[in-house]
Amino acid sequence: MNIPSSKWHLAIEKRRSRRHFDPNLTLAPETLAALDKICSQFAPFPHARSRFVTQSAESIFKGAIGSYAKVKNAPAFIAFVGNMDDPFVQEQVGYTGEGIILEATALGLNTCWVAGFFRPEIVASLIEVRNRERVLAVTPVGYAQQSESWEEKLMTGFGRSHNRLPLSKLVRGLPREKWADWVNVSLEAARLAPSAVNRQPWAFDVQDDGITVFVRTMGPEFNVSKRLDCGIAMLHLEVAAVHSGCNGEWEFLASPQVAKFKIRS
Ligand SMILES: Cc1cc2nc3c(=O)[nH]c(=O)nc-3n(C[C@H](O)[C@H](O)[C@H](O)COP(=O)(O)O)c2cc1C
């Protein structure tokens, strides 16, 4: 499937993590069908897939520790699954999952990546998880309560969790005055990507023929791979590049590099 770049580029600006859903707003049959369709159609890598589950997400967050992942009243969820035999499974699941999340956003729905604080064994009892596969993350899907509850505001640090680092702290390589037009737009989109605890572990090396994404921060991963966050940023980068008329291919790279987006000449 080709990336619907205009629609997803708009969704990048619009998306915010939401955790408390409106129990009175159910998903219409055409919305259910659209979510199911995007999960089966947007599967750019053989070892990363998404499964839409039309079952209350309550049970998969039940018993999760702390308030960070307190998801309430979500009518459905999507599981992001990867085959652990693939050395690049984390970035592939991040990239694939974010495509699904942007499509859900474009459909007017709300989501929240949850990778640390859910119960994978419950998810595995609801979907088929094959040998060597693992549920790496999930997102609740539904319509969020119109305004953020006090509890939700506390969780997001009154909006601070949506703040992002400036490009000046994230980019090396070619000086800005030598950047082609698509580069700035693509880096701005990558910068807006969500990441676990908003740690923004990525950085970007700009070259004549493309951009390399690499892991900027060392230190503990807290059970969620930084390469998964980087996969999410890769999808944002490519959506904006394609939207600016620049197509390319990803080449996966060994750590601490993640992947290079090579422009097609
Ligand atoms: C891989 C990943 C894992 C996440 N895990 C959780 C989680 O376990 N619980 C939670 O409440 N939020 C989780 N989040 C949401 C982040 O906290 C949120 O994306 C970040 O603070 C940026 O805010 P924004 O999504 O509103 O832009 C996760 C996000 C990502 C990308």
PDB file of C-alpha atoms and ligand atoms in Angstrom:
ATOM      1  CA  MET A   1       0.000   0.000   0.000  1.00  0.00           C
ATOM      2  CA  ASN A   2       1.287   3.488  -0.852  1.00  0.00           C
ATOM      3  CA  ILE A   3       1.512   5.949   2.017  1.00  0.00           C
ATOM      4  CA  PRO A   4      -1.482   8.365   1.876  1.00  0.00           C
ATOM      5  CA  SER A   5       0.910  11.227   2.525  1.00  0.00           C
ATOM      6  CA  SER A   6      -1.471  14.234   2.524  1.00  0.00           C
ATOM      7  CA  LYS A   7      -3.907  12.622   4.938  1.00  0.00           C
ATOM      8  CA  TRP A   8      -1.224  11.286   7.269  1.00  0.00           C
ATOM      9  CA  HIS A   9       0.805  14.514   7.179  1.00  0.00           C
ATOM     10  CA  LEU A  10      -2.245  16.384   8.511  1.00  0.00           C
ATOM     11  CA  ALA A  11      -2.745  13.668  11.122  1.00  0.00           C
ATOM     12  CA  ILE A  12       0.835  14.128  12.415  1.00  0.00           C
ATOM     13  CA  GLU A  13      -0.077  17.676  13.524  1.00  0.00           C
ATOM     14  CA  LYS A  14      -3.391  16.594  14.998  1.00  0.00           C
ATOM     15  CA  ARG A  15      -2.410  13.446  16.928  1.00  0.00           C
ATOM     16  CA  ARG A  16      -2.087  13.594  20.731  1.00  0.00           C
ATOM     17  CA  SER A  17      -2.060  10.656  23.137  1.00  0.00           C
ATOM     18  CA  ARG A  18      -5.433  10.314  24.880  1.00  0.00           C
ATOM     19  CA  ARG A  19      -6.142   7.809  27.620  1.00  0.00           C
ATOM     20  CA  HIS A  20      -9.704   8.469  28.813  1.00  0.00           C
ATOM     21  CA  PHE A  21     -12.475   7.636  26.376  1.00  0.00           C
ATOM     22  CA  ASP A  22     -16.151   8.582  26.228  1.00  0.00           C
ATOM     23  CA  PRO A  23     -18.175   5.451  27.082  1.00  0.00           C
ATOM     24  CA  ASN A  24     -21.224   6.894  25.283  1.00  0.00           C
ATOM     25  CA  LEU A  25     -19.525   7.141  21.890  1.00  0.00           C
ATOM     26  CA  THR A  26     -19.372   3.779  20.162  1.00  0.00           C
ATOM     27  CA  LEU A  27     -17.603   2.924  16.908  1.00  0.00           C
ATOM     28  CA  ALA A  28     -19.847   2.866  13.821  1.00  0.00           C
ATOM     29  CA  PRO A  29     -19.738  -0.268  11.595  1.00  0.00           C
ATOM     30  CA  GLU A  30     -17.950   1.679   8.810  1.00  0.00           C
ATOM     31  CA  THR A  31     -15.294   2.868  11.283  1.00  0.00           C
ATOM     32  CA  LEU A  32     -14.763  -0.704  12.510  1.00  0.00           C
ATOM     33  CA  ALA A  33     -14.401  -1.826   8.887  1.00  0.00           C
ATOM     34  CA  ALA A  34     -11.941   0.991   8.091  1.00  0.00           C
ATOM     35  CA  LEU A  35      -9.735   0.084  11.073  1.00  0.00           C
ATOM     36  CA  ASP A  36      -9.780  -3.578  10.214  1.00  0.00           C
ATOM     37  CA  LYS A  37      -8.867  -2.771   6.618  1.00  0.00           C
ATOM     38  CA  ILE A  38      -5.921  -0.504   7.428  1.00  0.00           C
ATOM     39  CA  CYS A  39      -4.512  -3.124   9.838  1.00  0.00           C
ATOM     40  CA  SER A  40      -4.473  -5.746   7.118  1.00  0.00           C
ATOM     41  CA  GLN A  41      -3.413  -3.394   4.307  1.00  0.00           C
ATOM     42  CA  PHE A  42      -0.621  -1.371   5.916  1.00  0.00           C
ATOM     43  CA  ALA A  43       1.947  -4.107   6.474  1.00  0.00           C
ATOM     44  CA  PRO A  44       5.135  -2.936   4.735  1.00  0.00           C
ATOM     45  CA  PHE A  45       7.397  -5.488   6.503  1.00  0.00           C
ATOM     46  CA  PRO A  46       6.835  -9.245   6.660  1.00  0.00           C
ATOM     47  CA  HIS A  47       7.726  -9.478  10.381  1.00  0.00           C
ATOM     48  CA  ALA A  48       5.535  -6.694  11.781  1.00  0.00           C
ATOM     49  CA  ARG A  49       1.756  -6.719  11.861  1.00  0.00           C
ATOM     50  CA  SER A  50      -1.252  -5.090  13.510  1.00  0.00           C
ATOM     51  CA  ARG A  51      -4.464  -6.708  14.734  1.00  0.00           C
ATOM     52  CA  PHE A  52      -7.630  -4.743  15.444  1.00  0.00           C
ATOM     53  CA  VAL A  53      -9.622  -6.167  18.373  1.00  0.00           C
ATOM     54  CA  THR A  54     -13.213  -5.065  18.849  1.00  0.00           C
ATOM     55  CA  GLN A  55     -13.249  -5.811  22.509  1.00  0.00           C
ATOM     56  CA  SER A  56     -13.055  -3.429  25.428  1.00  0.00           C
ATOM     57  CA  ALA A  57      -9.419  -2.607  26.127  1.00  0.00           C
ATOM     58  CA  GLU A  58     -10.107  -2.573  29.875  1.00  0.00           C
ATOM     59  CA  SER A  59      -8.806  -6.083  30.611  1.00  0.00           C
ATOM     60  CA  ILE A  60      -5.415  -5.557  28.962  1.00  0.00           C
ATOM     61  CA  PHE A  61      -4.616  -2.541  31.151  1.00  0.00           C
ATOM     62  CA  LYS A  62      -6.088  -3.967  34.322  1.00  0.00           C
ATOM     63  CA  GLY A  63      -3.467  -4.458  36.980  1.00  0.00           C
ATOM     64  CA  ALA A  64      -0.883  -2.414  35.075  1.00  0.00           C
ATOM     65  CA  ILE A  65       1.325  -0.557  37.513  1.00  0.00           C
ATOM     66  CA  GLY A  66       1.004   3.136  38.289  1.00  0.00           C
ATOM     67  CA  SER A  67      -1.119   5.840  36.713  1.00  0.00           C
ATOM     68  CA  TYR A  68       0.975   6.270  33.543  1.00  0.00           C
ATOM     69  CA  ALA A  69      -1.091   3.863  31.483  1.00  0.00           C
ATOM     70  CA  LYS A  70      -4.471   4.395  33.104  1.00  0.00           C
ATOM     71  CA  VAL A  71      -6.577   3.867  30.039  1.00  0.00           C
ATOM     72  CA  LYS A  72     -10.326   4.119  30.660  1.00  0.00           C
ATOM     73  CA  ASN A  73     -13.408   3.112  28.695  1.00  0.00           C
ATOM     74  CA  ALA A  74     -11.717   2.366  25.351  1.00  0.00           C
ATOM     75  CA  PRO A  75     -14.170   0.310  23.259  1.00  0.00           C
ATOM     76  CA  ALA A  76     -11.464  -1.416  21.196  1.00  0.00           C
ATOM     77  CA  PHE A  77      -7.709  -1.718  20.785  1.00  0.00           C
ATOM     78  CA  ILE A  78      -5.031  -2.552  18.241  1.00  0.00           C
ATOM     79  CA  ALA A  79      -2.152  -4.906  18.982  1.00  0.00           C
ATOM     80  CA  PHE A  80       1.255  -4.393  17.337  1.00  0.00           C
ATOM     81  CA  VAL A  81       3.038  -7.692  16.911  1.00  0.00           C
ATOM     82  CA  GLY A  82       6.570  -8.507  15.748  1.00  0.00           C
ATOM     83  CA  ASN A  83       8.599 -11.626  14.982  1.00  0.00           C
ATOM     84  CA  MET A  84      11.616 -11.489  17.291  1.00  0.00           C
ATOM     85  CA  ASP A  85      13.834 -13.384  14.817  1.00  0.00           C
ATOM     86  CA  ASP A  86      14.080 -10.191  12.730  1.00  0.00           C
ATOM     87  CA  PRO A  87      16.955  -7.993  13.984  1.00  0.00           C
ATOM     88  CA  PHE A  88      15.008  -4.882  12.961  1.00  0.00           C
ATOM     89  CA  VAL A  89      11.677  -5.915  14.448  1.00  0.00           C
ATOM     90  CA  GLN A  90      11.407  -2.967  16.849  1.00  0.00           C
ATOM     91  CA  GLU A  91      11.750  -0.241  14.228  1.00  0.00           C
ATOM     92  CA  GLN A  92       9.476  -2.140  11.840  1.00  0.00           C
ATOM     93  CA  VAL A  93       6.723  -2.438  14.469  1.00  0.00           C
ATOM     94  CA  GLY A  94       7.110   1.265  15.356  1.00  0.00           C
ATOM     95  CA  TYR A  95       6.877   2.299  11.697  1.00  0.00           C
ATOM     96  CA  THR A  96       3.894   0.032  10.971  1.00  0.00           C
ATOM     97  CA  GLY A  97       2.010   0.903  14.160  1.00  0.00           C
ATOM     98  CA  GLU A  98       2.368   4.631  13.623  1.00  0.00           C
ATOM     99  CA  GLY A  99       0.844   4.308  10.138  1.00  0.00           C
ATOM    100  CA  ILE A 100      -2.205   2.667  11.750  1.00  0.00           C
ATOM    101  CA  ILE A 101      -2.328   5.358  14.456  1.00  0.00           C
ATOM    102  CA  LEU A 102      -2.203   8.171  11.878  1.00  0.00           C
ATOM    103  CA  GLU A 103      -5.013   6.538   9.887  1.00  0.00           C
ATOM    104  CA  ALA A 104      -7.094   6.259  13.089  1.00  0.00           C
ATOM    105  CA  THR A 105      -6.356   9.939  13.793  1.00  0.00           C
ATOM    106  CA  ALA A 106      -7.488  10.849  10.266  1.00  0.00           C
ATOM    107  CA  LEU A 107     -10.732   8.952  10.979  1.00  0.00           C
ATOM    108  CA  GLY A 108     -11.297  11.299  13.943  1.00  0.00           C
ATOM    109  CA  LEU A 109     -10.356   8.685  16.548  1.00  0.00           C
ATOM    110  CA  ASN A 110      -8.039   8.928  19.538  1.00  0.00           C
ATOM    111  CA  THR A 111      -5.199   6.594  20.446  1.00  0.00           C
ATOM    112  CA  CYS A 112      -2.230   6.175  22.794  1.00  0.00           C
ATOM    113  CA  TRP A 113       0.800   3.959  22.221  1.00  0.00           C
ATOM    114  CA  VAL A 114       1.272   1.731  25.262  1.00  0.00           C
ATOM    115  CA  ALA A 115       4.348  -0.462  25.277  1.00  0.00           C
ATOM    116  CA  GLY A 116       5.351  -0.935  28.894  1.00  0.00           C
ATOM    117  CA  PHE A 117       2.197  -1.032  30.965  1.00  0.00           C
ATOM    118  CA  PHE A 118      -0.165  -3.612  29.550  1.00  0.00           C
ATOM    119  CA  ARG A 119      -0.684  -7.348  29.869  1.00  0.00           C
ATOM    120  CA  PRO A 120       0.640  -9.107  26.754  1.00  0.00           C
ATOM    121  CA  GLU A 121      -0.648 -12.493  27.972  1.00  0.00           C
ATOM    122  CA  ILE A 122      -4.242 -11.183  27.853  1.00  0.00           C
ATOM    123  CA  VAL A 123      -3.695  -9.786  24.350  1.00  0.00           C
ATOM    124  CA  ALA A 124      -2.216 -13.119  23.275  1.00  0.00           C
ATOM    125  CA  SER A 125      -5.367 -14.869  24.519  1.00  0.00           C
ATOM    126  CA  LEU A 126      -7.487 -12.646  22.248  1.00  0.00           C
ATOM    127  CA  ILE A 127      -5.432 -12.809  19.044  1.00  0.00           C
ATOM    128  CA  GLU A 128      -3.323 -15.473  17.424  1.00  0.00           C
ATOM    129  CA  VAL A 129       0.328 -14.925  18.357  1.00  0.00           C
ATOM    130  CA  ARG A 130       2.568 -17.235  16.381  1.00  0.00           C
ATOM    131  CA  ASN A 131       5.803 -18.892  17.373  1.00  0.00           C
ATOM    132  CA  ARG A 132       8.597 -16.314  17.939  1.00  0.00           C
ATOM    133  CA  GLU A 133       6.095 -13.447  17.776  1.00  0.00           C
ATOM    134  CA  ARG A 134       5.617 -10.971  20.629  1.00  0.00           C
ATOM    135  CA  VAL A 135       3.025  -8.286  21.251  1.00  0.00           C
ATOM    136  CA  LEU A 136       5.350  -5.280  21.515  1.00  0.00           C
ATOM    137  CA  ALA A 137       2.723  -2.591  22.026  1.00  0.00           C
ATOM    138  CA  VAL A 138      -0.967  -1.787  21.884  1.00  0.00           C
ATOM    139  CA  THR A 139      -3.133   1.264  21.448  1.00  0.00           C
ATOM    140  CA  PRO A 140      -6.639   1.804  22.753  1.00  0.00           C
ATOM    141  CA  VAL A 141      -8.951   3.222  20.049  1.00  0.00           C
ATOM    142  CA  GLY A 142     -12.119   5.236  20.483  1.00  0.00           C
ATOM    143  CA  TYR A 143     -13.415   8.746  20.968  1.00  0.00           C
ATOM    144  CA  ALA A 144     -11.722  10.523  23.862  1.00  0.00           C
ATOM    145  CA  GLN A 145     -13.697  12.482  26.435  1.00  0.00           C
ATOM    146  CA  GLN A 146     -14.121  15.951  25.022  1.00  0.00           C
ATOM    147  CA  SER A 147     -11.945  17.678  27.573  1.00  0.00           C
ATOM    148  CA  GLU A 148      -9.082  16.084  29.452  1.00  0.00           C
ATOM    149  CA  SER A 149      -9.988  14.935  32.949  1.00  0.00           C
ATOM    150  CA  TRP A 150      -7.933  16.233  35.865  1.00  0.00           C
ATOM    151  CA  GLU A 151      -6.281  12.812  36.122  1.00  0.00           C
ATOM    152  CA  GLU A 152      -5.382  12.831  32.430  1.00  0.00           C
ATOM    153  CA  LYS A 153      -3.958  16.352  32.713  1.00  0.00           C
ATOM    154  CA  LEU A 154      -1.792  15.216  35.605  1.00  0.00           C
ATOM    155  CA  MET A 155      -0.571  12.264  33.540  1.00  0.00           C
ATOM    156  CA  THR A 156       0.547  14.499  30.695  1.00  0.00           C
ATOM    157  CA  GLY A 157       2.164  17.058  32.991  1.00  0.00           C
ATOM    158  CA  PHE A 158      -0.437  19.639  31.870  1.00  0.00           C
ATOM    159  CA  GLY A 159       0.571  19.251  28.238  1.00  0.00           C
ATOM    160  CA  ARG A 160       4.317  19.209  28.863  1.00  0.00           C
ATOM    161  CA  SER A 161       4.506  15.631  27.612  1.00  0.00           C
ATOM    162  CA  HIS A 162       3.703  16.963  24.158  1.00  0.00           C
ATOM    163  CA  ASN A 163       6.721  19.313  24.119  1.00  0.00           C
ATOM    164  CA  ARG A 164       9.511  18.422  21.722  1.00  0.00           C
ATOM    165  CA  LEU A 165      13.224  19.225  21.451  1.00  0.00           C
ATOM    166  CA  PRO A 166      14.235  21.740  18.758  1.00  0.00           C
ATOM    167  CA  LEU A 167      15.906  20.436  15.591  1.00  0.00           C
ATOM    168  CA  SER A 168      19.122  22.229  16.616  1.00  0.00           C
ATOM    169  CA  LYS A 169      19.550  19.578  19.354  1.00  0.00           C
ATOM    170  CA  LEU A 170      18.751  16.631  17.077  1.00  0.00           C
ATOM    171  CA  VAL A 171      20.480  17.147  13.735  1.00  0.00           C
ATOM    172  CA  ARG A 172      24.049  16.808  12.457  1.00  0.00           C
ATOM    173  CA  GLY A 173      25.584  16.495   8.992  1.00  0.00           C
ATOM    174  CA  LEU A 174      25.004  18.881   6.084  1.00  0.00           C
ATOM    175  CA  PRO A 175      24.579  22.509   7.207  1.00  0.00           C
ATOM    176  CA  ARG A 176      21.002  23.827   7.027  1.00  0.00           C
ATOM    177  CA  GLU A 177      21.725  26.138   4.066  1.00  0.00           C
ATOM    178  CA  LYS A 178      22.561  23.078   1.955  1.00  0.00           C
ATOM    179  CA  TRP A 179      19.351  21.169   2.787  1.00  0.00           C
ATOM    180  CA  ALA A 180      16.994  20.357  -0.078  1.00  0.00           C
ATOM    181  CA  ASP A 181      13.388  21.565   0.420  1.00  0.00           C
ATOM    182  CA  TRP A 182      12.044  18.189   1.616  1.00  0.00           C
ATOM    183  CA  VAL A 183      14.624  17.868   4.396  1.00  0.00           C
ATOM    184  CA  ASN A 184      13.337  20.540   6.781  1.00  0.00           C
ATOM    185  CA  VAL A 185       9.690  19.462   6.433  1.00  0.00           C
ATOM    186  CA  SER A 186      10.636  15.820   6.997  1.00  0.00           C
ATOM    187  CA  LEU A 187      12.778  16.520  10.059  1.00  0.00           C
ATOM    188  CA  GLU A 188      10.020  18.707  11.547  1.00  0.00           C
ATOM    189  CA  ALA A 189       7.556  15.841  11.095  1.00  0.00           C
ATOM    190  CA  ALA A 190       9.982  13.311  12.623  1.00  0.00           C
ATOM    191  CA  ARG A 191      10.526  15.611  15.618  1.00  0.00           C
ATOM    192  CA  LEU A 192       6.776  15.500  16.397  1.00  0.00           C
ATOM    193  CA  ALA A 193       6.738  11.711  16.725  1.00  0.00           C
ATOM    194  CA  PRO A 194       5.484  10.266  20.006  1.00  0.00           C
ATOM    195  CA  SER A 195       7.920   8.258  22.139  1.00  0.00           C
ATOM    196  CA  ALA A 196       7.753   6.348  25.430  1.00  0.00           C
ATOM    197  CA  VAL A 197       7.740   8.852  28.327  1.00  0.00           C
ATOM    198  CA  ASN A 198       8.382  11.459  25.630  1.00  0.00           C
ATOM    199  CA  ARG A 199      12.108  10.623  25.742  1.00  0.00           C
ATOM    200  CA  GLN A 200      12.674  11.487  22.051  1.00  0.00           C
ATOM    201  CA  PRO A 201      15.650   9.143  21.716  1.00  0.00           C
ATOM    202  CA  TRP A 202      16.322   9.897  18.058  1.00  0.00           C
ATOM    203  CA  ALA A 203      18.725  12.075  16.114  1.00  0.00           C
ATOM    204  CA  PHE A 204      19.241  12.669  12.412  1.00  0.00           C
ATOM    205  CA  ASP A 205      22.289  12.834  10.151  1.00  0.00           C
ATOM    206  CA  VAL A 206      21.573  14.795   6.963  1.00  0.00           C
ATOM    207  CA  GLN A 207      23.543  13.739   3.882  1.00  0.00           C
ATOM    208  CA  ASP A 208      23.396  14.622   0.178  1.00  0.00           C
ATOM    209  CA  ASP A 209      21.485  11.452  -0.672  1.00  0.00           C
ATOM    210  CA  GLY A 210      19.256  11.043   2.364  1.00  0.00           C
ATOM    211  CA  ILE A 211      18.833  11.125   6.136  1.00  0.00           C
ATOM    212  CA  THR A 212      20.088   8.583   8.683  1.00  0.00           C
ATOM    213  CA  VAL A 213      18.104   8.085  11.885  1.00  0.00           C
ATOM    214  CA  PHE A 214      20.181   7.062  14.890  1.00  0.00           C
ATOM    215  CA  VAL A 215      19.727   6.601  18.638  1.00  0.00           C
ATOM    216  CA  ARG A 216      20.855   9.798  20.371  1.00  0.00           C
ATOM    217  CA  THR A 217      20.633   8.746  24.002  1.00  0.00           C
ATOM    218  CA  MET A 218      22.317   5.850  25.744  1.00  0.00           C
ATOM    219  CA  GLY A 219      21.153   4.517  29.106  1.00  0.00           C
ATOM    220  CA  PRO A 220      18.271   2.356  30.280  1.00  0.00           C
ATOM    221  CA  GLU A 221      15.398   1.486  27.986  1.00  0.00           C
ATOM    222  CA  PHE A 222      12.821   0.757  30.736  1.00  0.00           C
ATOM    223  CA  ASN A 223      11.437  -2.267  28.936  1.00  0.00           C
ATOM    224  CA  VAL A 224      10.628  -0.382  25.717  1.00  0.00           C
ATOM    225  CA  SER A 225      13.208  -0.374  22.919  1.00  0.00           C
ATOM    226  CA  LYS A 226      14.329   3.052  21.747  1.00  0.00           C
ATOM    227  CA  ARG A 227      14.450   1.561  18.254  1.00  0.00           C
ATOM    228  CA  LEU A 228      10.650   1.209  18.418  1.00  0.00           C
ATOM    229  CA  ASP A 229      10.406   4.977  19.068  1.00  0.00           C
ATOM    230  CA  CYS A 230      12.825   5.527  16.167  1.00  0.00           C
ATOM    231  CA  GLY A 231      10.600   3.443  13.867  1.00  0.00           C
ATOM    232  CA  ILE A 232       7.732   5.816  14.674  1.00  0.00           C
ATOM    233  CA  ALA A 233       9.914   8.821  13.778  1.00  0.00           C
ATOM    234  CA  MET A 234      10.937   7.061  10.523  1.00  0.00           C
ATOM    235  CA  LEU A 235       7.295   6.850   9.452  1.00  0.00           C
ATOM    236  CA  HIS A 236       6.752  10.561  10.192  1.00  0.00           C
ATOM    237  CA  LEU A 237       9.913  11.426   8.251  1.00  0.00           C
ATOM    238  CA  GLU A 238       8.838   9.445   5.202  1.00  0.00           C
ATOM    239  CA  VAL A 239       5.235  10.726   5.252  1.00  0.00           C
ATOM    240  CA  ALA A 240       6.511  14.317   5.073  1.00  0.00           C
ATOM    241  CA  ALA A 241       9.158  13.470   2.459  1.00  0.00           C
ATOM    242  CA  VAL A 242       6.582  11.828   0.176  1.00  0.00           C
ATOM    243  CA  HIS A 243       4.189  14.732   0.825  1.00  0.00           C
ATOM    244  CA  SER A 244       6.988  17.072  -0.401  1.00  0.00           C
ATOM    245  CA  GLY A 245       7.415  14.965  -3.546  1.00  0.00           C
ATOM    246  CA  CYS A 246      10.499  13.059  -2.420  1.00  0.00           C
ATOM    247  CA  ASN A 247      10.339   9.255  -2.521  1.00  0.00           C
ATOM    248  CA  GLY A 248      12.954   6.924  -1.140  1.00  0.00           C
ATOM    249  CA  GLU A 249      13.773   3.611   0.484  1.00  0.00           C
ATOM    250  CA  TRP A 250      14.841   2.611   3.975  1.00  0.00           C
ATOM    251  CA  GLU A 251      18.061   0.728   4.577  1.00  0.00           C
ATOM    252  CA  PHE A 252      18.206  -0.748   8.097  1.00  0.00           C
ATOM    253  CA  LEU A 253      21.509  -0.260   9.942  1.00  0.00           C
ATOM    254  CA  ALA A 254      23.284  -1.682  12.988  1.00  0.00           C
ATOM    255  CA  SER A 255      23.095   0.052  16.382  1.00  0.00           C
ATOM    256  CA  PRO A 256      23.416   2.913  17.337  1.00  0.00           C
ATOM    257  CA  GLN A 257      22.295   3.771  13.820  1.00  0.00           C
ATOM    258  CA  VAL A 258      18.744   2.716  12.970  1.00  0.00           C
ATOM    259  CA  ALA A 259      18.069   3.256   9.280  1.00  0.00           C
ATOM    260  CA  LYS A 260      18.864   5.518   6.349  1.00  0.00           C
ATOM    261  CA  PHE A 261      16.161   7.032   4.144  1.00  0.00           C
ATOM    262  CA  LYS A 262      17.853   7.048   0.724  1.00  0.00           C
ATOM    263  CA  ILE A 263      16.221   9.277  -1.837  1.00  0.00           C
ATOM    264  CA  ARG A 264      15.367   7.739  -5.177  1.00  0.00           C
ATOM    265  CA  SER A 265      17.117   9.633  -7.937  1.00  0.00           C
TER     266      SER A 265
HETATM  267  C1  LIG B   1       6.532   3.313  22.244  1.00  0.00           C
HETATM  268  C2  LIG B   1       5.663   4.127  23.165  1.00  0.00           C
HETATM  269  C3  LIG B   1       5.260   3.603  24.366  1.00  0.00           C
HETATM  270  C4  LIG B   1       4.406   4.328  25.201  1.00  0.00           C
HETATM  271  N1  LIG B   1       3.993   3.757  26.364  1.00  0.00           N
HETATM  272  C5  LIG B   1       3.080   4.406  27.126  1.00  0.00           C
HETATM  273  C6  LIG B   1       2.563   3.766  28.280  1.00  0.00           C
HETATM  274  O1  LIG B   1       2.932   2.637  28.639  1.00  0.00           O
HETATM  275  N2  LIG B   1       1.600   4.445  28.993  1.00  0.00           N
HETATM  276  C7  LIG B   1       1.157   5.693  28.622  1.00  0.00           C
HETATM  277  O2  LIG B   1       0.292   6.253  29.305  1.00  0.00           O
HETATM  278  N3  LIG B   1       1.670   6.341  27.550  1.00  0.00           N
HETATM  279  C8  LIG B   1       2.598   5.721  26.789  1.00  0.00           C
HETATM  280  N4  LIG B   1       3.094   6.334  25.664  1.00  0.00           N
HETATM  281  C9  LIG B   1       2.640   7.676  25.281  1.00  0.00           C
HETATM  282  C10 LIG B   1       3.724   8.728  25.519  1.00  0.00           C
HETATM  283  O3  LIG B   1       3.812   9.047  26.880  1.00  0.00           O
HETATM  284  C11 LIG B   1       3.406   9.969  24.651  1.00  0.00           C
HETATM  285  O4  LIG B   1       3.425   9.592  23.304  1.00  0.00           O
HETATM  286  C12 LIG B   1       4.424  11.084  24.847  1.00  0.00           C
HETATM  287  O5  LIG B   1       4.356  11.597  26.169  1.00  0.00           O
HETATM  288  C13 LIG B   1       4.205  12.235  23.862  1.00  0.00           C
HETATM  289  O6  LIG B   1       2.911  12.774  23.982  1.00  0.00           O
HETATM  290  P1  LIG B   1       1.930  12.827  22.735  1.00  0.00           P
HETATM  291  O7  LIG B   1       1.753  11.409  22.246  1.00  0.00           O
HETATM  292  O8  LIG B   1       0.650  13.413  23.260  1.00  0.00           O
HETATM  293  O9  LIG B   1       2.573  13.677  21.686  1.00  0.00           O
HETATM  294  C14 LIG B   1       3.980   5.638  24.831  1.00  0.00           C
HETATM  295  C15 LIG B   1       4.413   6.174  23.617  1.00  0.00           C
HETATM  296  C16 LIG B   1       5.228   5.432  22.783  1.00  0.00           C
HETATM  297  C17 LIG B   1       5.633   5.992  21.471  1.00  0.00           C
END
